[in-house]
Amino acid sequence: MPVTVITEPGDERLADYRALTDVELRTRWEPPHGLFIAEGELVLRRALRAGYRPRSYLVDEKRVDQLGDLIDTAPVYAAGQAVLEQATGFHVHRGVLASFHRRPLPDLGTILAGARRLAVLEDVNNHTNVGAIFRGAAALGIDAVLLSPTCADPLYRRSVRVSMGEVFAVPYATLTPWPRGLEKVQDAGFTVIAMTPGADAVPLQRLTPEQRGKAALMLGAEGPGITPAAIRASDVRVAIPMRRGVDSLNVAAAAAVAFWELGRDDVP
């Protein structure tokens, strides 16, 4: 399949890559069309290894050789930086973009049957935080992530990029109805652990072995945290002990600390 040089930013063959910085537009375009965008060679190769099917590649014309071994897997469009920037809305400094087909999300029952530790995210609608949480989950022993219906899309370009492609390594599903769907998690034998600075929260490191055995760690959005309804649906409330009057951490940082704590006894 030959490389096609694109000279006009309005070329319809670049429709998948249009206005990548417009979150609202991309949200209306990508999931309904069953697509997502990967940015950077490392990330797109991880998507390929995870089994996602490429639809096309868009490359800085100076970097075509980087994809030499992928030329036959999908159409390759090459353009100069000026065209790339006008089409996408930003300076494509990594020089490589790819449009991929999404896959159906795994069945919740399958996820619950094969997991020991879960992260449960409620209303985490910042794509950077979602990507960082997935990266921490992959690195620190979380088997899967469950999302409330209002969470940000893990396959949005920024989430994928921040996760360094680890969103492809961690299974995830949307948990509905929310928060009543947490009953399904509890019925599968998991202890739902809510991270909150509430007065009844115990220090994270004091969780019992039984609570750690099959743990579903729930985290909320920056600022508001977990909603009262989800707190009531949890089994135990925990907090990370703080010093110097600090009351909280960024949700991705808090997630990483908690993930490590839950899995520390597994270190060989």
PDB file of C-alpha atoms in Angstrom:
ATOM      1  CA  MET A   1       0.000   0.000   0.000  1.00  0.00           C
ATOM      2  CA  PRO A   2       1.716   3.215  -1.108  1.00  0.00           C
ATOM      3  CA  VAL A   3       2.135   6.293   1.071  1.00  0.00           C
ATOM      4  CA  THR A   4      -0.291   9.058   0.057  1.00  0.00           C
ATOM      5  CA  VAL A   5       0.970  12.624   0.362  1.00  0.00           C
ATOM      6  CA  ILE A   6      -1.685  15.075   1.564  1.00  0.00           C
ATOM      7  CA  THR A   7      -1.205  18.742   0.689  1.00  0.00           C
ATOM      8  CA  GLU A   8      -4.544  20.245   1.810  1.00  0.00           C
ATOM      9  CA  PRO A   9      -5.641  20.272   5.474  1.00  0.00           C
ATOM     10  CA  GLY A  10      -9.270  20.024   4.362  1.00  0.00           C
ATOM     11  CA  ASP A  11      -8.687  16.729   2.530  1.00  0.00           C
ATOM     12  CA  GLU A  12     -11.535  14.363   3.466  1.00  0.00           C
ATOM     13  CA  ARG A  13      -9.071  11.524   3.997  1.00  0.00           C
ATOM     14  CA  LEU A  14      -7.989  13.357   7.149  1.00  0.00           C
ATOM     15  CA  ALA A  15     -11.522  13.424   8.610  1.00  0.00           C
ATOM     16  CA  ASP A  16     -10.553  11.066  11.465  1.00  0.00           C
ATOM     17  CA  TYR A  17      -7.894  13.542  12.603  1.00  0.00           C
ATOM     18  CA  ARG A  18      -9.859  16.761  12.386  1.00  0.00           C
ATOM     19  CA  ALA A  19      -9.704  19.193  15.342  1.00  0.00           C
ATOM     20  CA  LEU A  20      -8.120  16.776  17.800  1.00  0.00           C
ATOM     21  CA  THR A  21      -7.965  19.404  20.547  1.00  0.00           C
ATOM     22  CA  ASP A  22     -11.743  19.967  20.534  1.00  0.00           C
ATOM     23  CA  VAL A  23     -12.902  17.590  23.282  1.00  0.00           C
ATOM     24  CA  GLU A  24     -16.615  18.074  22.637  1.00  0.00           C
ATOM     25  CA  LEU A  25     -16.272  17.488  18.904  1.00  0.00           C
ATOM     26  CA  ARG A  26     -14.057  14.428  19.393  1.00  0.00           C
ATOM     27  CA  THR A  27     -16.491  12.998  21.932  1.00  0.00           C
ATOM     28  CA  ARG A  28     -19.273  13.314  19.359  1.00  0.00           C
ATOM     29  CA  TRP A  29     -17.104  11.812  16.602  1.00  0.00           C
ATOM     30  CA  GLU A  30     -14.950   9.015  17.983  1.00  0.00           C
ATOM     31  CA  PRO A  31     -17.170   6.681  20.063  1.00  0.00           C
ATOM     32  CA  PRO A  32     -20.164   6.856  17.674  1.00  0.00           C
ATOM     33  CA  HIS A  33     -17.856   5.972  14.773  1.00  0.00           C
ATOM     34  CA  GLY A  34     -16.122   3.271  16.796  1.00  0.00           C
ATOM     35  CA  LEU A  35     -12.714   4.954  16.525  1.00  0.00           C
ATOM     36  CA  PHE A  36      -9.944   6.351  18.686  1.00  0.00           C
ATOM     37  CA  ILE A  37      -6.708   8.204  17.956  1.00  0.00           C
ATOM     38  CA  ALA A  38      -3.251   7.105  19.109  1.00  0.00           C
ATOM     39  CA  GLU A  39      -0.438   9.648  19.246  1.00  0.00           C
ATOM     40  CA  GLY A  40       3.218   8.695  18.958  1.00  0.00           C
ATOM     41  CA  GLU A  41       4.935   5.626  17.576  1.00  0.00           C
ATOM     42  CA  LEU A  42       5.313   3.873  20.938  1.00  0.00           C
ATOM     43  CA  VAL A  43       1.604   4.206  21.718  1.00  0.00           C
ATOM     44  CA  LEU A  44       0.389   3.106  18.297  1.00  0.00           C
ATOM     45  CA  ARG A  45       2.648   0.050  18.367  1.00  0.00           C
ATOM     46  CA  ARG A  46       1.258  -0.883  21.772  1.00  0.00           C
ATOM     47  CA  ALA A  47      -2.250  -0.587  20.335  1.00  0.00           C
ATOM     48  CA  LEU A  48      -1.252  -2.929  17.526  1.00  0.00           C
ATOM     49  CA  ARG A  49       0.254  -5.441  19.966  1.00  0.00           C
ATOM     50  CA  ALA A  50      -2.958  -5.318  21.989  1.00  0.00           C
ATOM     51  CA  GLY A  51      -4.891  -6.365  18.883  1.00  0.00           C
ATOM     52  CA  TYR A  52      -6.554  -3.107  17.867  1.00  0.00           C
ATOM     53  CA  ARG A  53      -7.115  -2.840  14.114  1.00  0.00           C
ATOM     54  CA  PRO A  54      -5.657   0.276  12.426  1.00  0.00           C
ATOM     55  CA  ARG A  55      -7.845   2.298  10.077  1.00  0.00           C
ATOM     56  CA  SER A  56      -5.127   4.699   8.894  1.00  0.00           C
ATOM     57  CA  TYR A  57      -1.874   6.402   9.847  1.00  0.00           C
ATOM     58  CA  LEU A  58      -1.047  10.104   9.564  1.00  0.00           C
ATOM     59  CA  VAL A  59       2.663  10.877   9.585  1.00  0.00           C
ATOM     60  CA  ASP A  60       4.946  13.862   9.303  1.00  0.00           C
ATOM     61  CA  GLU A  61       6.394  13.468   5.811  1.00  0.00           C
ATOM     62  CA  LYS A  62       9.892  13.479   7.334  1.00  0.00           C
ATOM     63  CA  ARG A  63       9.075  10.414   9.469  1.00  0.00           C
ATOM     64  CA  VAL A  64       7.533   8.039   6.961  1.00  0.00           C
ATOM     65  CA  ASP A  65      10.443   5.631   7.363  1.00  0.00           C
ATOM     66  CA  GLN A  66       9.487   5.084  11.038  1.00  0.00           C
ATOM     67  CA  LEU A  67       6.442   3.144   9.886  1.00  0.00           C
ATOM     68  CA  GLY A  68       8.192   1.194   7.167  1.00  0.00           C
ATOM     69  CA  ASP A  69       7.146  -2.181   8.586  1.00  0.00           C
ATOM     70  CA  LEU A  70       3.511  -1.055   8.920  1.00  0.00           C
ATOM     71  CA  ILE A  71       2.934   0.306   5.434  1.00  0.00           C
ATOM     72  CA  ASP A  72       0.850  -2.711   4.419  1.00  0.00           C
ATOM     73  CA  THR A  73      -1.427  -2.738   7.474  1.00  0.00           C
ATOM     74  CA  ALA A  74      -3.501   0.403   6.736  1.00  0.00           C
ATOM     75  CA  PRO A  75      -3.446   3.499   4.497  1.00  0.00           C
ATOM     76  CA  VAL A  76      -0.570   5.846   5.325  1.00  0.00           C
ATOM     77  CA  TYR A  77      -1.061   9.579   4.817  1.00  0.00           C
ATOM     78  CA  ALA A  78       1.959  11.868   4.957  1.00  0.00           C
ATOM     79  CA  ALA A  79       1.939  15.651   5.222  1.00  0.00           C
ATOM     80  CA  GLY A  80       4.132  18.577   6.185  1.00  0.00           C
ATOM     81  CA  GLN A  81       3.887  20.107   9.641  1.00  0.00           C
ATOM     82  CA  ALA A  82       1.840  23.064   8.419  1.00  0.00           C
ATOM     83  CA  VAL A  83      -0.855  20.781   6.989  1.00  0.00           C
ATOM     84  CA  LEU A  84      -0.784  18.541  10.067  1.00  0.00           C
ATOM     85  CA  GLU A  85      -1.212  21.495  12.393  1.00  0.00           C
ATOM     86  CA  GLN A  86      -4.069  23.025  10.441  1.00  0.00           C
ATOM     87  CA  ALA A  87      -5.912  19.699  10.204  1.00  0.00           C
ATOM     88  CA  THR A  88      -5.432  18.522  13.784  1.00  0.00           C
ATOM     89  CA  GLY A  89      -5.368  21.855  15.586  1.00  0.00           C
ATOM     90  CA  PHE A  90      -2.006  21.394  17.292  1.00  0.00           C
ATOM     91  CA  HIS A  91       1.687  20.913  16.576  1.00  0.00           C
ATOM     92  CA  VAL A  92       2.147  17.175  16.068  1.00  0.00           C
ATOM     93  CA  HIS A  93       5.576  17.113  17.662  1.00  0.00           C
ATOM     94  CA  ARG A  94       5.638  13.306  17.953  1.00  0.00           C
ATOM     95  CA  GLY A  95       5.144  13.180  14.204  1.00  0.00           C
ATOM     96  CA  VAL A  96       2.904  10.108  14.129  1.00  0.00           C
ATOM     97  CA  LEU A  97      -0.854   9.658  14.601  1.00  0.00           C
ATOM     98  CA  ALA A  98      -3.054   6.655  13.946  1.00  0.00           C
ATOM     99  CA  SER A  99      -6.777   6.042  13.790  1.00  0.00           C
ATOM    100  CA  PHE A 100      -7.862   2.698  15.263  1.00  0.00           C
ATOM    101  CA  HIS A 101     -11.104   0.761  15.424  1.00  0.00           C
ATOM    102  CA  ARG A 102     -12.475   0.285  18.930  1.00  0.00           C
ATOM    103  CA  ARG A 103     -13.338  -3.141  20.258  1.00  0.00           C
ATOM    104  CA  PRO A 104     -16.396  -4.177  22.273  1.00  0.00           C
ATOM    105  CA  LEU A 105     -15.810  -3.770  25.997  1.00  0.00           C
ATOM    106  CA  PRO A 106     -15.424  -6.997  27.954  1.00  0.00           C
ATOM    107  CA  ASP A 107     -18.404  -8.403  29.803  1.00  0.00           C
ATOM    108  CA  LEU A 108     -18.580  -7.329  33.457  1.00  0.00           C
ATOM    109  CA  GLY A 109     -19.007 -10.913  34.609  1.00  0.00           C
ATOM    110  CA  THR A 110     -15.851 -11.942  32.782  1.00  0.00           C
ATOM    111  CA  ILE A 111     -13.904  -9.096  34.391  1.00  0.00           C
ATOM    112  CA  LEU A 112     -15.150  -9.913  37.888  1.00  0.00           C
ATOM    113  CA  ALA A 113     -14.452 -13.615  37.484  1.00  0.00           C
ATOM    114  CA  GLY A 114     -10.840 -13.053  36.465  1.00  0.00           C
ATOM    115  CA  ALA A 115      -9.831 -10.239  38.819  1.00  0.00           C
ATOM    116  CA  ARG A 116      -8.479  -9.976  42.338  1.00  0.00           C
ATOM    117  CA  ARG A 117      -8.062  -6.204  42.529  1.00  0.00           C
ATOM    118  CA  LEU A 118     -10.173  -3.558  40.829  1.00  0.00           C
ATOM    119  CA  ALA A 119     -10.109   0.212  40.533  1.00  0.00           C
ATOM    120  CA  VAL A 120     -13.561   1.792  40.436  1.00  0.00           C
ATOM    121  CA  LEU A 121     -13.742   5.387  39.153  1.00  0.00           C
ATOM    122  CA  GLU A 122     -16.703   7.670  39.798  1.00  0.00           C
ATOM    123  CA  ASP A 123     -17.063  10.864  37.741  1.00  0.00           C
ATOM    124  CA  VAL A 124     -13.337  11.058  36.981  1.00  0.00           C
ATOM    125  CA  ASN A 125     -13.857  13.253  33.934  1.00  0.00           C
ATOM    126  CA  ASN A 126     -10.345  14.597  33.445  1.00  0.00           C
ATOM    127  CA  HIS A 127      -8.633  12.692  30.633  1.00  0.00           C
ATOM    128  CA  THR A 128      -5.156  13.262  32.032  1.00  0.00           C
ATOM    129  CA  ASN A 129      -6.152  11.747  35.374  1.00  0.00           C
ATOM    130  CA  VAL A 130      -7.823   8.779  33.706  1.00  0.00           C
ATOM    131  CA  GLY A 131      -4.698   8.073  31.655  1.00  0.00           C
ATOM    132  CA  ALA A 132      -2.428   8.362  34.696  1.00  0.00           C
ATOM    133  CA  ILE A 133      -4.668   6.052  36.725  1.00  0.00           C
ATOM    134  CA  PHE A 134      -4.561   3.410  33.999  1.00  0.00           C
ATOM    135  CA  ARG A 135      -0.779   3.651  33.855  1.00  0.00           C
ATOM    136  CA  GLY A 136      -0.584   3.184  37.624  1.00  0.00           C
ATOM    137  CA  ALA A 137      -3.073   0.315  37.475  1.00  0.00           C
ATOM    138  CA  ALA A 138      -0.977  -1.510  34.880  1.00  0.00           C
ATOM    139  CA  ALA A 139       2.238  -0.991  36.819  1.00  0.00           C
ATOM    140  CA  LEU A 140       0.958  -1.729  40.314  1.00  0.00           C
ATOM    141  CA  GLY A 141      -1.136  -4.866  40.008  1.00  0.00           C
ATOM    142  CA  ILE A 142      -4.712  -3.709  39.360  1.00  0.00           C
ATOM    143  CA  ASP A 143      -6.456  -6.310  37.219  1.00  0.00           C
ATOM    144  CA  ALA A 144      -9.232  -4.147  35.749  1.00  0.00           C
ATOM    145  CA  VAL A 145     -10.921  -0.756  35.960  1.00  0.00           C
ATOM    146  CA  LEU A 146     -14.660  -0.119  36.307  1.00  0.00           C
ATOM    147  CA  LEU A 147     -16.030   3.274  35.297  1.00  0.00           C
ATOM    148  CA  SER A 148     -19.167   5.118  36.278  1.00  0.00           C
ATOM    149  CA  PRO A 149     -21.116   6.269  33.195  1.00  0.00           C
ATOM    150  CA  THR A 150     -19.880   9.863  33.612  1.00  0.00           C
ATOM    151  CA  CYS A 151     -16.152   9.086  33.537  1.00  0.00           C
ATOM    152  CA  ALA A 152     -13.886  10.359  30.789  1.00  0.00           C
ATOM    153  CA  ASP A 153     -13.199   8.073  27.843  1.00  0.00           C
ATOM    154  CA  PRO A 154     -10.025   6.000  28.449  1.00  0.00           C
ATOM    155  CA  LEU A 155      -9.453   5.883  24.681  1.00  0.00           C
ATOM    156  CA  TYR A 156      -9.519   9.645  24.194  1.00  0.00           C
ATOM    157  CA  ARG A 157      -6.177  10.737  22.736  1.00  0.00           C
ATOM    158  CA  ARG A 158      -4.913  12.498  25.871  1.00  0.00           C
ATOM    159  CA  SER A 159      -5.842   9.559  28.107  1.00  0.00           C
ATOM    160  CA  VAL A 160      -4.076   7.131  25.801  1.00  0.00           C
ATOM    161  CA  ARG A 161      -1.003   9.344  25.577  1.00  0.00           C
ATOM    162  CA  VAL A 162      -0.696   9.981  29.326  1.00  0.00           C
ATOM    163  CA  SER A 163      -1.099   6.274  30.007  1.00  0.00           C
ATOM    164  CA  MET A 164       1.720   5.558  27.509  1.00  0.00           C
ATOM    165  CA  GLY A 165      -0.627   3.055  25.899  1.00  0.00           C
ATOM    166  CA  GLU A 166      -1.290   1.158  29.129  1.00  0.00           C
ATOM    167  CA  VAL A 167      -5.036   1.673  28.626  1.00  0.00           C
ATOM    168  CA  PHE A 168      -4.648  -1.178  26.150  1.00  0.00           C
ATOM    169  CA  ALA A 169      -3.193  -3.475  28.824  1.00  0.00           C
ATOM    170  CA  VAL A 170      -5.867  -3.094  31.531  1.00  0.00           C
ATOM    171  CA  PRO A 171      -9.407  -4.381  30.863  1.00  0.00           C
ATOM    172  CA  TYR A 172     -12.183  -1.940  31.685  1.00  0.00           C
ATOM    173  CA  ALA A 173     -15.957  -1.699  31.555  1.00  0.00           C
ATOM    174  CA  THR A 174     -18.707   0.747  32.450  1.00  0.00           C
ATOM    175  CA  LEU A 175     -20.598  -0.155  35.616  1.00  0.00           C
ATOM    176  CA  THR A 176     -24.340   0.485  35.421  1.00  0.00           C
ATOM    177  CA  PRO A 177     -26.646   1.427  36.958  1.00  0.00           C
ATOM    178  CA  TRP A 178     -24.596   3.726  39.153  1.00  0.00           C
ATOM    179  CA  PRO A 179     -24.059   3.383  42.063  1.00  0.00           C
ATOM    180  CA  ARG A 180     -26.377   0.395  42.468  1.00  0.00           C
ATOM    181  CA  GLY A 181     -24.126  -1.546  40.120  1.00  0.00           C
ATOM    182  CA  LEU A 182     -21.621  -1.781  42.961  1.00  0.00           C
ATOM    183  CA  GLU A 183     -23.833  -4.561  44.316  1.00  0.00           C
ATOM    184  CA  LYS A 184     -22.680  -6.725  41.418  1.00  0.00           C
ATOM    185  CA  VAL A 185     -19.084  -6.171  42.507  1.00  0.00           C
ATOM    186  CA  GLN A 186     -19.922  -7.070  46.105  1.00  0.00           C
ATOM    187  CA  ASP A 187     -21.875 -10.129  45.002  1.00  0.00           C
ATOM    188  CA  ALA A 188     -18.716 -11.322  43.235  1.00  0.00           C
ATOM    189  CA  GLY A 189     -16.910 -11.311  46.580  1.00  0.00           C
ATOM    190  CA  PHE A 190     -15.156  -7.938  46.421  1.00  0.00           C
ATOM    191  CA  THR A 191     -14.877  -5.477  49.295  1.00  0.00           C
ATOM    192  CA  VAL A 192     -15.718  -2.018  47.936  1.00  0.00           C
ATOM    193  CA  ILE A 193     -13.208   0.380  49.496  1.00  0.00           C
ATOM    194  CA  ALA A 194     -14.001   4.085  49.171  1.00  0.00           C
ATOM    195  CA  MET A 195     -11.140   6.583  49.360  1.00  0.00           C
ATOM    196  CA  THR A 196     -12.407   9.628  51.269  1.00  0.00           C
ATOM    197  CA  PRO A 197     -11.179  12.101  53.882  1.00  0.00           C
ATOM    198  CA  GLY A 198     -14.395  11.510  55.836  1.00  0.00           C
ATOM    199  CA  ALA A 199     -14.321  11.231  59.613  1.00  0.00           C
ATOM    200  CA  ASP A 200     -15.078   7.501  59.539  1.00  0.00           C
ATOM    201  CA  ALA A 201     -12.197   6.697  57.161  1.00  0.00           C
ATOM    202  CA  VAL A 202      -9.474   4.403  58.504  1.00  0.00           C
ATOM    203  CA  PRO A 203      -5.829   4.676  57.435  1.00  0.00           C
ATOM    204  CA  LEU A 204      -5.309   2.786  54.205  1.00  0.00           C
ATOM    205  CA  GLN A 205      -2.543   0.608  55.646  1.00  0.00           C
ATOM    206  CA  ARG A 206      -4.888  -0.715  58.354  1.00  0.00           C
ATOM    207  CA  LEU A 207      -7.099  -2.643  55.980  1.00  0.00           C
ATOM    208  CA  THR A 208      -7.488  -6.218  57.148  1.00  0.00           C
ATOM    209  CA  PRO A 209      -6.214  -9.187  55.122  1.00  0.00           C
ATOM    210  CA  GLU A 210      -9.831 -10.084  54.379  1.00  0.00           C
ATOM    211  CA  GLN A 211     -10.550  -6.599  53.001  1.00  0.00           C
ATOM    212  CA  ARG A 212      -7.411  -6.732  50.877  1.00  0.00           C
ATOM    213  CA  GLY A 213      -8.162 -10.221  49.582  1.00  0.00           C
ATOM    214  CA  LYS A 214     -10.534  -9.110  46.827  1.00  0.00           C
ATOM    215  CA  ALA A 215     -10.471  -5.336  46.827  1.00  0.00           C
ATOM    216  CA  ALA A 216     -12.380  -2.869  44.658  1.00  0.00           C
ATOM    217  CA  LEU A 217     -10.832   0.531  45.345  1.00  0.00           C
ATOM    218  CA  MET A 218     -13.193   3.397  44.527  1.00  0.00           C
ATOM    219  CA  LEU A 219     -11.927   6.900  43.705  1.00  0.00           C
ATOM    220  CA  GLY A 220     -13.862  10.052  42.905  1.00  0.00           C
ATOM    221  CA  ALA A 221     -13.303  13.193  40.884  1.00  0.00           C
ATOM    222  CA  GLU A 222     -10.936  16.005  41.817  1.00  0.00           C
ATOM    223  CA  GLY A 223     -12.610  18.326  44.299  1.00  0.00           C
ATOM    224  CA  PRO A 224     -15.970  16.713  45.068  1.00  0.00           C
ATOM    225  CA  GLY A 225     -14.592  13.226  45.602  1.00  0.00           C
ATOM    226  CA  ILE A 226     -16.924  10.245  45.855  1.00  0.00           C
ATOM    227  CA  THR A 227     -20.627  11.107  45.997  1.00  0.00           C
ATOM    228  CA  PRO A 228     -22.579  10.395  49.205  1.00  0.00           C
ATOM    229  CA  ALA A 229     -24.633   7.712  47.442  1.00  0.00           C
ATOM    230  CA  ALA A 230     -21.504   5.830  46.383  1.00  0.00           C
ATOM    231  CA  ILE A 231     -19.990   6.249  49.851  1.00  0.00           C
ATOM    232  CA  ARG A 232     -23.089   4.632  51.342  1.00  0.00           C
ATOM    233  CA  ALA A 233     -22.806   1.759  48.881  1.00  0.00           C
ATOM    234  CA  SER A 234     -19.198   1.016  49.897  1.00  0.00           C
ATOM    235  CA  ASP A 235     -18.114  -1.509  52.552  1.00  0.00           C
ATOM    236  CA  VAL A 236     -15.278   0.452  54.148  1.00  0.00           C
ATOM    237  CA  ARG A 237     -13.902   3.987  53.943  1.00  0.00           C
ATOM    238  CA  VAL A 238     -10.136   4.634  53.862  1.00  0.00           C
ATOM    239  CA  ALA A 239      -7.800   7.602  53.702  1.00  0.00           C
ATOM    240  CA  ILE A 240      -4.106   8.151  53.057  1.00  0.00           C
ATOM    241  CA  PRO A 241      -2.626   9.729  56.209  1.00  0.00           C
ATOM    242  CA  MET A 242      -1.410  13.255  55.419  1.00  0.00           C
ATOM    243  CA  ARG A 243       1.199  15.546  56.929  1.00  0.00           C
ATOM    244  CA  ARG A 244       1.746  19.337  57.077  1.00  0.00           C
ATOM    245  CA  GLY A 245      -1.943  20.086  56.852  1.00  0.00           C
ATOM    246  CA  VAL A 246      -2.360  18.722  53.322  1.00  0.00           C
ATOM    247  CA  ASP A 247      -5.903  17.388  52.991  1.00  0.00           C
ATOM    248  CA  SER A 248      -5.691  15.423  49.737  1.00  0.00           C
ATOM    249  CA  LEU A 249      -3.652  14.333  46.741  1.00  0.00           C
ATOM    250  CA  ASN A 250      -4.373  14.503  43.050  1.00  0.00           C
ATOM    251  CA  VAL A 251      -6.621  11.528  42.308  1.00  0.00           C
ATOM    252  CA  ALA A 252      -4.027   9.838  40.075  1.00  0.00           C
ATOM    253  CA  ALA A 253      -1.341  10.231  42.759  1.00  0.00           C
ATOM    254  CA  ALA A 254      -3.700   8.921  45.437  1.00  0.00           C
ATOM    255  CA  ALA A 255      -4.588   5.982  43.209  1.00  0.00           C
ATOM    256  CA  ALA A 256      -0.915   5.067  42.737  1.00  0.00           C
ATOM    257  CA  VAL A 257      -0.264   5.151  46.501  1.00  0.00           C
ATOM    258  CA  ALA A 258      -3.319   3.002  47.175  1.00  0.00           C
ATOM    259  CA  PHE A 259      -2.554   0.551  44.372  1.00  0.00           C
ATOM    260  CA  TRP A 260       0.932   0.030  45.765  1.00  0.00           C
ATOM    261  CA  GLU A 261      -0.370  -0.455  49.289  1.00  0.00           C
ATOM    262  CA  LEU A 262      -2.931  -3.040  48.202  1.00  0.00           C
ATOM    263  CA  GLY A 263      -0.323  -5.042  46.316  1.00  0.00           C
ATOM    264  CA  ARG A 264       2.756  -4.613  48.514  1.00  0.00           C
ATOM    265  CA  ASP A 265       2.605  -8.146  49.904  1.00  0.00           C
ATOM    266  CA  ASP A 266       2.783  -9.585  46.383  1.00  0.00           C
ATOM    267  CA  VAL A 267       6.290  -8.279  45.722  1.00  0.00           C
ATOM    268  CA  PRO A 268       8.623 -11.276  45.266  1.00  0.00           C
TER     269      PRO A 268
END
